[in-house]
PDB file of N, CA and C in Angstrom:
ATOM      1  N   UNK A  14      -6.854 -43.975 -21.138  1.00 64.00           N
ATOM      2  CA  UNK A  14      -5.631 -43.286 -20.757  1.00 64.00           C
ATOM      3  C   UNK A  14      -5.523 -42.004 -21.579  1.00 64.00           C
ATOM      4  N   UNK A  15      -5.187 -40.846 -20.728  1.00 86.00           N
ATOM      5  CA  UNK A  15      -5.314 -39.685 -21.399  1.00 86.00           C
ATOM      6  C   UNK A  15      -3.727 -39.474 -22.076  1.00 86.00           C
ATOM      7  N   UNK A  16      -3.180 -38.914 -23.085  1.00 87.00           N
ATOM      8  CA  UNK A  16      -2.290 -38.341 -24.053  1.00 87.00           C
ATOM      9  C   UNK A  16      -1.288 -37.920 -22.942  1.00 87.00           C
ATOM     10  N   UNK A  17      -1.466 -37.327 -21.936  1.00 89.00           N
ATOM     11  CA  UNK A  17      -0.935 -36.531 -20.860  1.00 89.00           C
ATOM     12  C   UNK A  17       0.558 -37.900 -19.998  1.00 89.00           C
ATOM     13  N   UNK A  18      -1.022 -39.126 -19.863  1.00 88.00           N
ATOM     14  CA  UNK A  18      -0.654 -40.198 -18.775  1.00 88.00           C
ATOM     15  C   UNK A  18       0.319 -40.941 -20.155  1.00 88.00           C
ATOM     16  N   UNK A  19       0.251 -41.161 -21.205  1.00 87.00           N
ATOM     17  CA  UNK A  19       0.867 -41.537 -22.424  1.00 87.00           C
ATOM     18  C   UNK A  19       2.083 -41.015 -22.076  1.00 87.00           C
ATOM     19  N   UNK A  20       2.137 -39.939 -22.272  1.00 89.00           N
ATOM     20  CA  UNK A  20       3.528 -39.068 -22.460  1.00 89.00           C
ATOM     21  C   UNK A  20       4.729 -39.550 -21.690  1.00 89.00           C
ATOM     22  N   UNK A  21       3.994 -39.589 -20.449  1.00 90.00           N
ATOM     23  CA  UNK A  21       4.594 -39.796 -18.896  1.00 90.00           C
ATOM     24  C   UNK A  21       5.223 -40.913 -19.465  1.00 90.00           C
ATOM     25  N   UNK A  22       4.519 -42.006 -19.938  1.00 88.00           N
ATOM     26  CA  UNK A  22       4.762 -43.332 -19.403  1.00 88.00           C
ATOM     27  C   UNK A  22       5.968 -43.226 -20.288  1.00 88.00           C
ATOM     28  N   UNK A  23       5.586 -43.146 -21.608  1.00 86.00           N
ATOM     29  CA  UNK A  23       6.960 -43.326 -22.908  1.00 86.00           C
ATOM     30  C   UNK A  23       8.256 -42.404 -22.367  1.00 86.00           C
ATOM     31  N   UNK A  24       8.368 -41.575 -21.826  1.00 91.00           N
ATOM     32  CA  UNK A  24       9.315 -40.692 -21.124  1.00 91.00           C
ATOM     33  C   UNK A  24      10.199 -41.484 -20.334  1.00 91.00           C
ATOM     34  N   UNK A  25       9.371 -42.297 -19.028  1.00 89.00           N
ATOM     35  CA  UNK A  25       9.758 -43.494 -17.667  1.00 89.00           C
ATOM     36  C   UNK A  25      10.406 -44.340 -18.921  1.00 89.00           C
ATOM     37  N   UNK A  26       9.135 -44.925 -19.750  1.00 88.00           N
ATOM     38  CA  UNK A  26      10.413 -45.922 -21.009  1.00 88.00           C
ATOM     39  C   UNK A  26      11.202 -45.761 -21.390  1.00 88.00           C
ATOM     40  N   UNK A  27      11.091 -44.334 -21.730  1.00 88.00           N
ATOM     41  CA  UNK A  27      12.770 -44.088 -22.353  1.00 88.00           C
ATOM     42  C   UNK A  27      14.049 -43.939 -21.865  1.00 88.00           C
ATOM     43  N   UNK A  28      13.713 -43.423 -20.413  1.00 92.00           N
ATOM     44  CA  UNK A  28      14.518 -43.185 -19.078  1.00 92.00           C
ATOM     45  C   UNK A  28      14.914 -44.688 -18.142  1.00 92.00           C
ATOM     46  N   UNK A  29      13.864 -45.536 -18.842  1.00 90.00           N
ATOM     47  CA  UNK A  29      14.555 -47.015 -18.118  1.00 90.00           C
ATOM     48  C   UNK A  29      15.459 -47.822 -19.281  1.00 90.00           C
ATOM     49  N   UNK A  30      14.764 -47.326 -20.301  1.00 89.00           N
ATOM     50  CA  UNK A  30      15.783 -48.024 -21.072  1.00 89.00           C
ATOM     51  C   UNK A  30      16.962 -47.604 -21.646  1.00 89.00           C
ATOM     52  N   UNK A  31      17.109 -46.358 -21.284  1.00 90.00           N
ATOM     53  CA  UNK A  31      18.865 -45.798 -21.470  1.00 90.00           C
ATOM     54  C   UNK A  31      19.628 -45.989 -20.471  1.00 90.00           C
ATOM     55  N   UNK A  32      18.918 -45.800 -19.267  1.00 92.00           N
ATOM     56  CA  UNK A  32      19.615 -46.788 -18.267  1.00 92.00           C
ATOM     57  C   UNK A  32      20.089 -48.365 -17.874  1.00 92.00           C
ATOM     58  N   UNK A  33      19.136 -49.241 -18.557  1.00 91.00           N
ATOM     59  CA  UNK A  33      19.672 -50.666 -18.640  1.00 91.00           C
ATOM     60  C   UNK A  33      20.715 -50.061 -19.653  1.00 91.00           C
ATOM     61  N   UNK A  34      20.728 -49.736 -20.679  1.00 90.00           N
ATOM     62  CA  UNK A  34      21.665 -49.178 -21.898  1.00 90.00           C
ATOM     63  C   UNK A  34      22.968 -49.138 -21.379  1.00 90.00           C
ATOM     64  N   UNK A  35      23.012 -47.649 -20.413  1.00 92.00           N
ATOM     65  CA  UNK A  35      24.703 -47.839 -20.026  1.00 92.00           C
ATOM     66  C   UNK A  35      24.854 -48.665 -18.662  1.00 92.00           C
ATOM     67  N   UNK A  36      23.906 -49.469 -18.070  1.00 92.00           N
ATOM     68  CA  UNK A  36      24.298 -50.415 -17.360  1.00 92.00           C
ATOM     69  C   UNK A  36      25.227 -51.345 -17.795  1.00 92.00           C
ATOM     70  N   UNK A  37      24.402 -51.850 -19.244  1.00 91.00           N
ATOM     71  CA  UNK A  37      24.955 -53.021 -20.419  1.00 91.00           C
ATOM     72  C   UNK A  37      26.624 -52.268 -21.116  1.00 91.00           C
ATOM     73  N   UNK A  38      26.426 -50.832 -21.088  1.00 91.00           N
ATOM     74  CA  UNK A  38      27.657 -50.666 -21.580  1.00 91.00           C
ATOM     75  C   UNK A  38      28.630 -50.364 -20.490  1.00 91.00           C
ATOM     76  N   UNK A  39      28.425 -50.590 -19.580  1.00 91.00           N
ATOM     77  CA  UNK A  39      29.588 -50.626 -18.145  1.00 91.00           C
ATOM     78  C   UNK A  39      30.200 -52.175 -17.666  1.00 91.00           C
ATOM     79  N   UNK A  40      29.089 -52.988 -18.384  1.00 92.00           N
ATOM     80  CA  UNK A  40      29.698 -54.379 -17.870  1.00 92.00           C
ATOM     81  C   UNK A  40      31.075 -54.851 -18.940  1.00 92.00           C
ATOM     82  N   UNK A  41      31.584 -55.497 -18.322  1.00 94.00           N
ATOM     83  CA  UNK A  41      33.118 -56.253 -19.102  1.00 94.00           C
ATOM     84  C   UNK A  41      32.421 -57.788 -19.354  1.00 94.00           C
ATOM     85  N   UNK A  42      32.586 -58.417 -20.600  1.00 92.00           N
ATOM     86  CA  UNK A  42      32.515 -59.301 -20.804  1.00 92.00           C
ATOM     87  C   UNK A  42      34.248 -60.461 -21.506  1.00 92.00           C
ATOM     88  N   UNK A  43      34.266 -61.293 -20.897  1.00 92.00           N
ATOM     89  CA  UNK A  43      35.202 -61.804 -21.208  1.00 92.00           C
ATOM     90  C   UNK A  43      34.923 -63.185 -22.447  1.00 92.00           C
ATOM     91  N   UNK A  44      35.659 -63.222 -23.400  1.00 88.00           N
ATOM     92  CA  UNK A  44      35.452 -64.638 -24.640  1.00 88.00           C
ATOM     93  C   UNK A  44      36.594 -65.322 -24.380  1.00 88.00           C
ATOM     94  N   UNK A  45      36.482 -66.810 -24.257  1.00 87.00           N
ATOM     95  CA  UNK A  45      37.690 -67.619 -23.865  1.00 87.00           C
ATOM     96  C   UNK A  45      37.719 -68.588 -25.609  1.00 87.00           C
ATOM     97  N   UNK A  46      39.160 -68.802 -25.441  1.00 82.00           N
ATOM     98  CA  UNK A  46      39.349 -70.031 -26.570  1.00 82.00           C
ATOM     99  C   UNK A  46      40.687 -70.554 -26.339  1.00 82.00           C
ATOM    100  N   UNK A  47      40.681 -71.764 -25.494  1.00 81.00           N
ATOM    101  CA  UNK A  47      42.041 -72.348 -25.192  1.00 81.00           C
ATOM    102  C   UNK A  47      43.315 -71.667 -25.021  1.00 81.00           C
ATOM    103  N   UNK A  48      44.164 -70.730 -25.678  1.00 81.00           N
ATOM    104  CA  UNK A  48      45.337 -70.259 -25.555  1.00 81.00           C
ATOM    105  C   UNK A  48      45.024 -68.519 -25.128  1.00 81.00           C
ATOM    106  N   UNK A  49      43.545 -68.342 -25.760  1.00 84.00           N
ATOM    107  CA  UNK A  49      43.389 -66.752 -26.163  1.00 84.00           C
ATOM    108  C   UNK A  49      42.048 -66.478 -25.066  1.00 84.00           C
ATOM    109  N   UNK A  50      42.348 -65.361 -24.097  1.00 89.00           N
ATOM    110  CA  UNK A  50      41.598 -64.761 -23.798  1.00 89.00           C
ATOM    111  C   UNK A  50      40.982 -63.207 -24.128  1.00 89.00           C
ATOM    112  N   UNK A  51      39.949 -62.473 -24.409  1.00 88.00           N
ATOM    113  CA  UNK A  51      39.935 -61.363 -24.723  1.00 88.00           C
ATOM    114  C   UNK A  51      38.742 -60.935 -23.489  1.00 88.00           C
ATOM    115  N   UNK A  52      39.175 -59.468 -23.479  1.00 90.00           N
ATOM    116  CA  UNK A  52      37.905 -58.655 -22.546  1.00 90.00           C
ATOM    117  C   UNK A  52      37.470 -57.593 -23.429  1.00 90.00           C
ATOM    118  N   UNK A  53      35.978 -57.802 -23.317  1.00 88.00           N
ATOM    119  CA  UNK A  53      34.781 -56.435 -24.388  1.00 88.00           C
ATOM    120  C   UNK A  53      34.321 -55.856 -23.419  1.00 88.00           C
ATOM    121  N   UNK A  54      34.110 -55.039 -23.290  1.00 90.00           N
ATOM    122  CA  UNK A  54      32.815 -53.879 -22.958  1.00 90.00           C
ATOM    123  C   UNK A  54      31.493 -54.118 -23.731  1.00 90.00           C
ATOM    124  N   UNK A  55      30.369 -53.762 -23.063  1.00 89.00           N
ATOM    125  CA  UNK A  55      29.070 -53.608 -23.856  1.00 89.00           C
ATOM    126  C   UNK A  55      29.255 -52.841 -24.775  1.00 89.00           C
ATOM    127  N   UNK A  56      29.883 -52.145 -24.887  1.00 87.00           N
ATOM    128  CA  UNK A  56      29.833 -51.447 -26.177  1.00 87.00           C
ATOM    129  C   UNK A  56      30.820 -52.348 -27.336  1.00 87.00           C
ATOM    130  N   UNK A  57      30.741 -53.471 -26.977  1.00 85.00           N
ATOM    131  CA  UNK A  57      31.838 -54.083 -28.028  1.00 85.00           C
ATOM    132  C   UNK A  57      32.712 -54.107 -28.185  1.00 85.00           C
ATOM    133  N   UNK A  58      33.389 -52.702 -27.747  1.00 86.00           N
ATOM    134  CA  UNK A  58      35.195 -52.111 -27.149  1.00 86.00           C
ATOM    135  C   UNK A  58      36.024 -53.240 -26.535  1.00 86.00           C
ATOM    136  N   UNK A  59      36.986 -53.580 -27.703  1.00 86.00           N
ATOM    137  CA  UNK A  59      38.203 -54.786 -27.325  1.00 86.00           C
ATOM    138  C   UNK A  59      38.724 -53.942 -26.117  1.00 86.00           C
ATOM    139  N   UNK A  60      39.136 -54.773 -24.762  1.00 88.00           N
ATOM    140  CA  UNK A  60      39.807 -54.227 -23.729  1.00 88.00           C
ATOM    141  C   UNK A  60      41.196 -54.962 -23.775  1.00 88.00           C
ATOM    142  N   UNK A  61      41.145 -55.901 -24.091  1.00 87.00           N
ATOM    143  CA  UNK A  61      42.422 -56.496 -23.870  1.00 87.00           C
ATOM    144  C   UNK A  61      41.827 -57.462 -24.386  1.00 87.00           C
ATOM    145  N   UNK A  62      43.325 -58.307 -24.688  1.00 87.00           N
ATOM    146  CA  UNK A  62      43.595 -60.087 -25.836  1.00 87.00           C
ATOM    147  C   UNK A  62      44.882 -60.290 -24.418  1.00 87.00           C
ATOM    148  N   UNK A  63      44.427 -61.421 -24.189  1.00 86.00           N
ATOM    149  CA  UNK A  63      45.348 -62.131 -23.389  1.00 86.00           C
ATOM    150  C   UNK A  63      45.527 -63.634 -23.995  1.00 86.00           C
ATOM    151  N   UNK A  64      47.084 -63.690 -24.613  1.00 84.00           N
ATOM    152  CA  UNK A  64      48.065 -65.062 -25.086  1.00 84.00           C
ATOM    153  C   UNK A  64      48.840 -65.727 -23.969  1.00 84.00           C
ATOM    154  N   UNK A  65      48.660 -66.667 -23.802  1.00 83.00           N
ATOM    155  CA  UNK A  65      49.210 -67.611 -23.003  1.00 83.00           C
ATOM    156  C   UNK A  65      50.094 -68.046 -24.119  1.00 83.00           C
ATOM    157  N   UNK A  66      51.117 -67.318 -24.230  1.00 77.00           N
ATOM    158  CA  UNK A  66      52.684 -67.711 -25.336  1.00 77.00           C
ATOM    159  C   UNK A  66      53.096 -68.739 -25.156  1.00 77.00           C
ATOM    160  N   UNK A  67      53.353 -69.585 -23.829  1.00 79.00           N
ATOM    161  CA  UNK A  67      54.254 -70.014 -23.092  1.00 79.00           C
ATOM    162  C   UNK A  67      54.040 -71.384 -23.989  1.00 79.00           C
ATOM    163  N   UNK A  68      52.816 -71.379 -24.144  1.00 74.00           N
ATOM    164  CA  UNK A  68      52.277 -72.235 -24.866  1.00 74.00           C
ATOM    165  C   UNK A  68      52.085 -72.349 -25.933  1.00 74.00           C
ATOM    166  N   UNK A  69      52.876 -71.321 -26.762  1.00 73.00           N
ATOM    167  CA  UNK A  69      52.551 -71.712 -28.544  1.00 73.00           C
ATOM    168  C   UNK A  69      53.912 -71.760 -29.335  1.00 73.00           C
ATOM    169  N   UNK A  70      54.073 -71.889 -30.318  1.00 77.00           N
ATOM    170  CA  UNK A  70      55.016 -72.695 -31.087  1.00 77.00           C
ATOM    171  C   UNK A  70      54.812 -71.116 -31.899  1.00 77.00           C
ATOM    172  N   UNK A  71      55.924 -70.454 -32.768  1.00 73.00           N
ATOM    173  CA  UNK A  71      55.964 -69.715 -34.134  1.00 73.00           C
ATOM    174  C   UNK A  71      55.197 -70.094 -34.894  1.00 73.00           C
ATOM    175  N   UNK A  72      55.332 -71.533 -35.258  1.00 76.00           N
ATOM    176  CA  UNK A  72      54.483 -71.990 -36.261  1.00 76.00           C
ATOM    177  C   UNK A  72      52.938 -72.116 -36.038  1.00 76.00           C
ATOM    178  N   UNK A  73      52.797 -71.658 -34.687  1.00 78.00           N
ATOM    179  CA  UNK A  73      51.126 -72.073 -34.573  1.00 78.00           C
ATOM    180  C   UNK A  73      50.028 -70.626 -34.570  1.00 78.00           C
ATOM    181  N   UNK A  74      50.729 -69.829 -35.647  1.00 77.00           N
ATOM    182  CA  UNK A  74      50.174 -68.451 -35.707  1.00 77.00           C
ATOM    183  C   UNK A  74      48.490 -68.415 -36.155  1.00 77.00           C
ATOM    184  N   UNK A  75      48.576 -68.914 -37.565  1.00 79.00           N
ATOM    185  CA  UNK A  75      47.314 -69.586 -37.669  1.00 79.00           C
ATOM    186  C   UNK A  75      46.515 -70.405 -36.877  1.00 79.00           C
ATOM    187  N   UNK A  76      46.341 -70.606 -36.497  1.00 81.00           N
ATOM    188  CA  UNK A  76      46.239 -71.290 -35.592  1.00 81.00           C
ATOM    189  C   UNK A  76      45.657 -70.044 -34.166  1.00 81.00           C
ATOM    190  N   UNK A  77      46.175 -69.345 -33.738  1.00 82.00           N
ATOM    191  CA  UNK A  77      46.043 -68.138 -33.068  1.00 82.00           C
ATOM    192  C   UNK A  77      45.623 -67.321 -33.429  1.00 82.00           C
ATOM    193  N   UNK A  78      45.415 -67.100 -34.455  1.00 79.00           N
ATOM    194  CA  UNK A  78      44.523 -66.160 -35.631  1.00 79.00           C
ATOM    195  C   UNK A  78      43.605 -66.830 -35.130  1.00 79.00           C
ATOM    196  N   UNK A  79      42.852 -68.153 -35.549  1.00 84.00           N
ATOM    197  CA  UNK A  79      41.705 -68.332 -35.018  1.00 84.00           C
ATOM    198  C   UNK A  79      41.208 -68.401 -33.770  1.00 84.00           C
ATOM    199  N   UNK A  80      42.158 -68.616 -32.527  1.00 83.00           N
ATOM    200  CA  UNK A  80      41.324 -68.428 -31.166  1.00 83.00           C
ATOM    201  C   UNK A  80      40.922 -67.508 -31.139  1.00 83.00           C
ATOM    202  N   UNK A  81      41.712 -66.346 -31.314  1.00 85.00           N
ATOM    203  CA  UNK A  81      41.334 -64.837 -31.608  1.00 85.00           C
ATOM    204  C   UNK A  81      40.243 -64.794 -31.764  1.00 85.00           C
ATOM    205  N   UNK A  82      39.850 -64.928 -33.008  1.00 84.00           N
ATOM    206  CA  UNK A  82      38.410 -64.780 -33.635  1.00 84.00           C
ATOM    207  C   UNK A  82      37.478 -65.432 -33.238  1.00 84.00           C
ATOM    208  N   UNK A  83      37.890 -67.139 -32.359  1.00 87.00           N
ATOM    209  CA  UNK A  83      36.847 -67.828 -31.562  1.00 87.00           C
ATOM    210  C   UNK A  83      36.654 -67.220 -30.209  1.00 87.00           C
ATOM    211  N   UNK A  84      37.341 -66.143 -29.398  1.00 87.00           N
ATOM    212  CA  UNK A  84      37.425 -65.911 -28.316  1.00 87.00           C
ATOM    213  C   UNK A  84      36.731 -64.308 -28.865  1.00 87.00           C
ATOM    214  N   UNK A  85      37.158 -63.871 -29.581  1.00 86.00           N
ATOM    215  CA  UNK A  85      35.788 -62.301 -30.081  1.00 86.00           C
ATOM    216  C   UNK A  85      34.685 -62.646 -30.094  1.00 86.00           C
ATOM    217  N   UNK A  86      34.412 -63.894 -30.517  1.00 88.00           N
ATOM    218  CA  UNK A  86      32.922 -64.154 -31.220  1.00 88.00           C
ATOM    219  C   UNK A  86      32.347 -64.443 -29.753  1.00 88.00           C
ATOM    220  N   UNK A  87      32.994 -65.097 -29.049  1.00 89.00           N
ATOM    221  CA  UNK A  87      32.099 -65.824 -27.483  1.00 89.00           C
ATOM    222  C   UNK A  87      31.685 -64.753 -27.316  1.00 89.00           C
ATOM    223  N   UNK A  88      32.825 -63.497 -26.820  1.00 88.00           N
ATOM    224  CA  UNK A  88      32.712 -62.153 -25.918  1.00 88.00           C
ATOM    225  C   UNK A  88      31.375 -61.469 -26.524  1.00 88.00           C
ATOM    226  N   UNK A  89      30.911 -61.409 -27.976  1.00 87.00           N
ATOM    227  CA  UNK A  89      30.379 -61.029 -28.762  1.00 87.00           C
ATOM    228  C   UNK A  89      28.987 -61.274 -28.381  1.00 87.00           C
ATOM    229  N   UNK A  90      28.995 -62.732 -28.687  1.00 89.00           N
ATOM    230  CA  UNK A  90      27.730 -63.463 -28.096  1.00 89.00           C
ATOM    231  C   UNK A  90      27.036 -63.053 -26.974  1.00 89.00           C
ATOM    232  N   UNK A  91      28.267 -62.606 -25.529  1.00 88.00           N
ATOM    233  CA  UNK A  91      27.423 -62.919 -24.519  1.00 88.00           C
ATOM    234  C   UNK A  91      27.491 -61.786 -24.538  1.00 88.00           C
ATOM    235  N   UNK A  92      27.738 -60.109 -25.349  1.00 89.00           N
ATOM    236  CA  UNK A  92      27.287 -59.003 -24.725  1.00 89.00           C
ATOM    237  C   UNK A  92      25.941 -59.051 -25.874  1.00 89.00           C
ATOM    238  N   UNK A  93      25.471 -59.579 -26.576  1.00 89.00           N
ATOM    239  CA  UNK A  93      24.227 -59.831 -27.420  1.00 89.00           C
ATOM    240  C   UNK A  93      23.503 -60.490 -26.417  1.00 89.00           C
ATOM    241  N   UNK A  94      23.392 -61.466 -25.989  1.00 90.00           N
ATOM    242  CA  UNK A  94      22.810 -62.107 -24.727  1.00 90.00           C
ATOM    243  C   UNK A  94      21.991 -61.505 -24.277  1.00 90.00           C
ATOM    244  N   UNK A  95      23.476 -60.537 -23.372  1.00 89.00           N
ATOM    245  CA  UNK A  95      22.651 -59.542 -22.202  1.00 89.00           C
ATOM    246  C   UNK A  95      21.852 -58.772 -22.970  1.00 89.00           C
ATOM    247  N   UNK A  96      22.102 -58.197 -23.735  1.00 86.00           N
ATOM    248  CA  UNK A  96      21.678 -56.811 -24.688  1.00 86.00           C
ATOM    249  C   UNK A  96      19.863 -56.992 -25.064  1.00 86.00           C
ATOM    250  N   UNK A  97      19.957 -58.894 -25.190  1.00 87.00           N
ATOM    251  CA  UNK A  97      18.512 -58.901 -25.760  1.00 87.00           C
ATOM    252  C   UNK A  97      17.491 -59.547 -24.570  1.00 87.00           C
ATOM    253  N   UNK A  98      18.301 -59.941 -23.500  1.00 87.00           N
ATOM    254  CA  UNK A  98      17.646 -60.182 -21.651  1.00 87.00           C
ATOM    255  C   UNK A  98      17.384 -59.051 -21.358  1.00 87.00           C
ATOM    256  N   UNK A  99      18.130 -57.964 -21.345  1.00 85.00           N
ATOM    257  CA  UNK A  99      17.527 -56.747 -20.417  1.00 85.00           C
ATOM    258  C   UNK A  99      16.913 -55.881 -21.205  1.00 85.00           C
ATOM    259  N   UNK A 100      17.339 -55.280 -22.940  1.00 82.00           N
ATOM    260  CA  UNK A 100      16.410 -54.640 -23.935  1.00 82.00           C
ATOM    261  C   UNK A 100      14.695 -55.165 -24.044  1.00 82.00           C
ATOM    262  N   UNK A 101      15.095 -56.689 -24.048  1.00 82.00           N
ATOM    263  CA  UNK A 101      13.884 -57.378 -24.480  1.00 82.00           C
ATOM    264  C   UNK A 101      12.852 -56.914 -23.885  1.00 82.00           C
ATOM    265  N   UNK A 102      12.871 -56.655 -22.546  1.00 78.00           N
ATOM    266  CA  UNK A 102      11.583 -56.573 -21.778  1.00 78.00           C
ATOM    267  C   UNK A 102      11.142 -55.031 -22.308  1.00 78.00           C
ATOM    268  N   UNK A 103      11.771 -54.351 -23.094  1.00 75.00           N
ATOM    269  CA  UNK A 103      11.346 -52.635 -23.590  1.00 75.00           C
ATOM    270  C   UNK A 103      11.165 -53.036 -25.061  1.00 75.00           C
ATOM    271  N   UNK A 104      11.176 -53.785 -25.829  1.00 71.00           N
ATOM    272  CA  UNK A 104      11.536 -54.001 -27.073  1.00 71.00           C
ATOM    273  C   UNK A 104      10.184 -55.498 -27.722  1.00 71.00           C
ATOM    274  N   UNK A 105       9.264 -55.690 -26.661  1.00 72.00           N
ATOM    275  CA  UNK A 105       8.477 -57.036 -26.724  1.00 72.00           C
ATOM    276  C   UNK A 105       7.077 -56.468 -27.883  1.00 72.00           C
ATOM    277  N   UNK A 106       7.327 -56.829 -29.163  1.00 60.00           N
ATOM    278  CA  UNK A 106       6.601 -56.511 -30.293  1.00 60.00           C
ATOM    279  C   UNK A 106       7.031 -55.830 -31.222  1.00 60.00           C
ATOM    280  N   UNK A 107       8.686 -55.354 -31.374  1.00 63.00           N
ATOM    281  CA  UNK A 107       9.156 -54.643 -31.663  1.00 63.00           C
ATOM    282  C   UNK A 107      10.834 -55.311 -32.408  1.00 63.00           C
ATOM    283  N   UNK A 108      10.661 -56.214 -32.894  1.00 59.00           N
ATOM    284  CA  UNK A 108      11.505 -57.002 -33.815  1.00 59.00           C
ATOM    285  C   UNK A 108      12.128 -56.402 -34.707  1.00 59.00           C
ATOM    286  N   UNK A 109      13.845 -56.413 -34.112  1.00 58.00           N
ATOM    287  CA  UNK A 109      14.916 -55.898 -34.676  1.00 58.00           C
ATOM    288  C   UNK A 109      15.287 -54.183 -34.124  1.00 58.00           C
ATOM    289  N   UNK A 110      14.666 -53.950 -32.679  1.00 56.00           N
ATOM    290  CA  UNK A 110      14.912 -52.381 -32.379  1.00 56.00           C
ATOM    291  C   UNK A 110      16.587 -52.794 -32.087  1.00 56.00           C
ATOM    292  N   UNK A 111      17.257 -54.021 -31.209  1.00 53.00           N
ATOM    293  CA  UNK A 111      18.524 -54.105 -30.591  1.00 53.00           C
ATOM    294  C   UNK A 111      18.881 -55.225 -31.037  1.00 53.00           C
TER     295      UNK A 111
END
């Protein structure tokens, strides 16, 4: 393979993989935890925290503090997921690029 046909190809790579890129950063991902819902963006961007109040007590703040943080972490997870399903296939020998 000539330097020329090289060039090309890493160029198409780079051009497919900024495109899965803001594909991944256009999707909404949602994290659930019993009372607390939240919506992320691929880019990690909190969109909204949705409380189902109706259902909590004053006293159960703590308590809501942590769905919070159990319902970030899901959302979290599954835009890592995607991030390392669709990166992966540009990223195979290349441990820790995403």
């Amino acid at each position: 393979m000539n330097m020329q046909a090289m060039m090309k190809q890493a160029q198409k790579l780079q051009r497919d993989m900024m495109e899965t890129q803001k594909q991944i950063d256009e999707m909404v991902f949602e994290g659930k935890s019993s009372l607390v819902t939240v919506t992320m963006n691929g880019q990690k961007e909190l969109l909204s925290v949705n409380i189902e109040a109706e259902s909590l007590d004053k006293e159960d703040i703590e308590m809501l503090q942590d769905m919070i943080m159990v319902a970030m972490n899901d959302a979290m997870k599954q835009v890592n997921k995607v991030v390392e399903e669709k990166m992966g296939a540009y990223t195979k020998g290349m441990p820790g690029l995403f």
